[in-house]
mmCIF file of C-alpha atoms in Angstrom:
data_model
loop_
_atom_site.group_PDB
_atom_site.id
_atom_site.type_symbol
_atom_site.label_atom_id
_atom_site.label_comp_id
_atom_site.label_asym_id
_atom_site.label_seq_id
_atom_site.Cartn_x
_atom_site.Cartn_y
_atom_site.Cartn_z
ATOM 1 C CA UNK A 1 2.540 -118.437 20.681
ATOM 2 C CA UNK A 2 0.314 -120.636 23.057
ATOM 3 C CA UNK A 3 0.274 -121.358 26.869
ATOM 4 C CA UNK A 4 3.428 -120.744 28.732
ATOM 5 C CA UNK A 5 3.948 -123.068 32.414
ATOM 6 C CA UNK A 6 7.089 -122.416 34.427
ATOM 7 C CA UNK A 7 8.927 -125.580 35.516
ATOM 8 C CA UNK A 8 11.389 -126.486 38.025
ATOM 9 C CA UNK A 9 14.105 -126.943 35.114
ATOM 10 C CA UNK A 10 12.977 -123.769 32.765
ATOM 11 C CA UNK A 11 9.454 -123.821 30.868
ATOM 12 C CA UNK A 12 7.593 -125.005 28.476
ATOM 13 C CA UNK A 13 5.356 -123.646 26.171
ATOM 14 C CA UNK A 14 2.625 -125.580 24.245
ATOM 15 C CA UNK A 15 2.860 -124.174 20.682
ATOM 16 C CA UNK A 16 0.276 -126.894 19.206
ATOM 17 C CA UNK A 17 -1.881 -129.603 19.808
ATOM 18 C CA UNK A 18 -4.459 -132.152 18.389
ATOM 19 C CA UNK A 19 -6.066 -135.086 18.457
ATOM 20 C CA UNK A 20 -2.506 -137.468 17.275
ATOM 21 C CA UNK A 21 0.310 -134.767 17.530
ATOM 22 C CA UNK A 22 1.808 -132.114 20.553
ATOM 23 C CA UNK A 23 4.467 -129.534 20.082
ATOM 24 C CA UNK A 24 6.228 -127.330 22.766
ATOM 25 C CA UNK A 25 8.607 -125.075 22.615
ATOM 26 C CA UNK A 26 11.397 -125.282 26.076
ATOM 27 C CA UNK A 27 13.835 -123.352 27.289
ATOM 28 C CA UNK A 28 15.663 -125.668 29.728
ATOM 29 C CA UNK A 29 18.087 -123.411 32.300
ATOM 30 C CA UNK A 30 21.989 -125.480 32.572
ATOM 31 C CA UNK A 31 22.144 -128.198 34.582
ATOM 32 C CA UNK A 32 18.630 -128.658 35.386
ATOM 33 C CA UNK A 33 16.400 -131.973 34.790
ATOM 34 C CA UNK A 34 13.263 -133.041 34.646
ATOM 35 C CA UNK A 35 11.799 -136.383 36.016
ATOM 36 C CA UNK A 36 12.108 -139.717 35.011
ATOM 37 C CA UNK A 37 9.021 -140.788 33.410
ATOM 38 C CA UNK A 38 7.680 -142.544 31.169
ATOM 39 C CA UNK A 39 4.204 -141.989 28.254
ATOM 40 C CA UNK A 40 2.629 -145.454 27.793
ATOM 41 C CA UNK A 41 0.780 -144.909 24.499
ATOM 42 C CA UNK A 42 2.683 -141.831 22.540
ATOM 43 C CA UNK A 43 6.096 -141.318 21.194
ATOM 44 C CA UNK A 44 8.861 -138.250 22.558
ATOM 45 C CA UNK A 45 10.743 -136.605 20.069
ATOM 46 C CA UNK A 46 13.282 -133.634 21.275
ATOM 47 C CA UNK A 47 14.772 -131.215 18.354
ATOM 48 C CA UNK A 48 17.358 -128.627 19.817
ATOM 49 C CA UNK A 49 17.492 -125.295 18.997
ATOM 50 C CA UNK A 50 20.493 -124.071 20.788
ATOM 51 C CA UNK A 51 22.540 -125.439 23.748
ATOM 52 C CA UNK A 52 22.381 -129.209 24.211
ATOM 53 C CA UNK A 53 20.698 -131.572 26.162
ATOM 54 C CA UNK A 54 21.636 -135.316 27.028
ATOM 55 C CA UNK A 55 18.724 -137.254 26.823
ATOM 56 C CA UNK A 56 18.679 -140.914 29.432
ATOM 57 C CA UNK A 57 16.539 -143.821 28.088
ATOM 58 C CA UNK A 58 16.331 -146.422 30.378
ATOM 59 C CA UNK A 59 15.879 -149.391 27.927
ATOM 60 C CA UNK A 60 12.876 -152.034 27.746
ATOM 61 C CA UNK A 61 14.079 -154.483 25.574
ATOM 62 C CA UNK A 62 17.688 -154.837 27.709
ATOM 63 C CA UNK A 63 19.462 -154.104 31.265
ATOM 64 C CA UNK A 64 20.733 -150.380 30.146
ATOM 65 C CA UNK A 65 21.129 -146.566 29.771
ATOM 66 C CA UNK A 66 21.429 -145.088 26.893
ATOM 67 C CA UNK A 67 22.553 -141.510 26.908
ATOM 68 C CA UNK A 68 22.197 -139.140 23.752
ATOM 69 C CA UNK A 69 23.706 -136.152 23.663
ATOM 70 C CA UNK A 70 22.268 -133.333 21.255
ATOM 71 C CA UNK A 71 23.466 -130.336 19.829
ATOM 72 C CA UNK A 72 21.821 -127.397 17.590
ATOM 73 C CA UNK A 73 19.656 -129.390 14.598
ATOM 74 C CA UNK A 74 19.705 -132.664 16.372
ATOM 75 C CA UNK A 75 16.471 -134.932 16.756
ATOM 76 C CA UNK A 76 15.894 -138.305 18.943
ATOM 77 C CA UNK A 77 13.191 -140.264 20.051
ATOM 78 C CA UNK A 78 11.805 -142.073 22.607
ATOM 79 C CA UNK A 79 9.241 -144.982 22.343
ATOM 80 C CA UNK A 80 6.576 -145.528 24.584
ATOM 81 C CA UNK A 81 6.801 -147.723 27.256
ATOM 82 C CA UNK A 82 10.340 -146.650 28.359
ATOM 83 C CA UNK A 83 11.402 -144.531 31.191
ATOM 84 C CA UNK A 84 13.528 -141.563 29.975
ATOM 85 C CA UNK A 85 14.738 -137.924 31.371
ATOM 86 C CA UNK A 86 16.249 -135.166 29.582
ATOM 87 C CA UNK A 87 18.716 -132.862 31.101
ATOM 88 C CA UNK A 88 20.768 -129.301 30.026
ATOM 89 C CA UNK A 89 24.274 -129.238 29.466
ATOM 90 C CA UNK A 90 24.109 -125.705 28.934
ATOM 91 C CA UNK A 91 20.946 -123.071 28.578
ATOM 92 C CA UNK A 92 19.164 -124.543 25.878
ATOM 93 C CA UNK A 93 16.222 -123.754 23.707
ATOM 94 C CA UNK A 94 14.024 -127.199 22.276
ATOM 95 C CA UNK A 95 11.328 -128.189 20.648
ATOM 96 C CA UNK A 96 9.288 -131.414 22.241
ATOM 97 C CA UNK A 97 7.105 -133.584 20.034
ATOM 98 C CA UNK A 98 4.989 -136.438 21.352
ATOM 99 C CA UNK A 99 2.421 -137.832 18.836
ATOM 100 C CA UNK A 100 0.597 -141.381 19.641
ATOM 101 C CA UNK A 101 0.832 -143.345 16.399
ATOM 102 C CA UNK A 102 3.235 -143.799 13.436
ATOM 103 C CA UNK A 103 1.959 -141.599 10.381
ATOM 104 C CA UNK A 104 1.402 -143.077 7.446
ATOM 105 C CA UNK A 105 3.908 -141.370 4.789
ATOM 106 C CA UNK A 106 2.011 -142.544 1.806
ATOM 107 C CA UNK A 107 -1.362 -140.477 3.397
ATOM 108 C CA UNK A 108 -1.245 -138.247 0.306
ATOM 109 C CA UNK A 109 -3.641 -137.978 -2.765
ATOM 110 C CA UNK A 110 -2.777 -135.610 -5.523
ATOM 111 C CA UNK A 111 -5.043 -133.964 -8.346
ATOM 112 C CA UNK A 112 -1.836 -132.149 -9.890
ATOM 113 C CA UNK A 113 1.529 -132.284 -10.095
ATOM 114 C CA UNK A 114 4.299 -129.212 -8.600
ATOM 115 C CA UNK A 115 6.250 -127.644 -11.088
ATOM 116 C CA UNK A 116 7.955 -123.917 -11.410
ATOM 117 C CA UNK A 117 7.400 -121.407 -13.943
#
């Protein structure tokens, strides 16, 4: 895959990147955290694998914490601007997503048309 970096709470590994979108792989050990931070221009999406994490969003819009808790096939996101942290409930295995602006779904242009045989 691409460049692995051990972290305090597991590691991550960058699988791909470009100019609007980043994806990483994690493995996140039980019971371990990372910091509480914030990205002021791009968007975090988390996608588990296996295991779960609970993901903290300390709200900008409002005085609270919201916590999300995510199992196998679950997605949430985080908008920029707010402080969030993720931690493992048990071992788990993730996929992280930032990207820095909302795609536009319509961004397609076709000369044919699908079909099966």
């Amino acid at each position: 895959m691409g460049i692995k970096s051990g972290k305090v709470w597991g590691m991550t590994e960058l699988v791909h990147a470009n100019a609007v979108v980043e994806f990483h792989r994690i493995e996140a050990n039980e019971g371990a955290f990372c910091s509480k931070h914030k990205h002021s221009h791009k968007w975090n999406g988390f996608f588990v694998e296996s295991g779960s994490l609970k993901i903290k969003v300390w709200k900008t819009n409002y005085d609270l914490v919201d916590e999300t808790i995510l199992g196998p096939g679950d997605f949430t996101a985080v908008a920029p601007g707010e402080f969030h942290q993720f931690e493992a409930l048990v071992d788990t295995v993730a996929f992280e997503l930032y990207w820095a602006a909302e795609l536009d779904h319509n961004d397609i242009q076709r000369e044919t048309v699908g079909g099966s045989n």
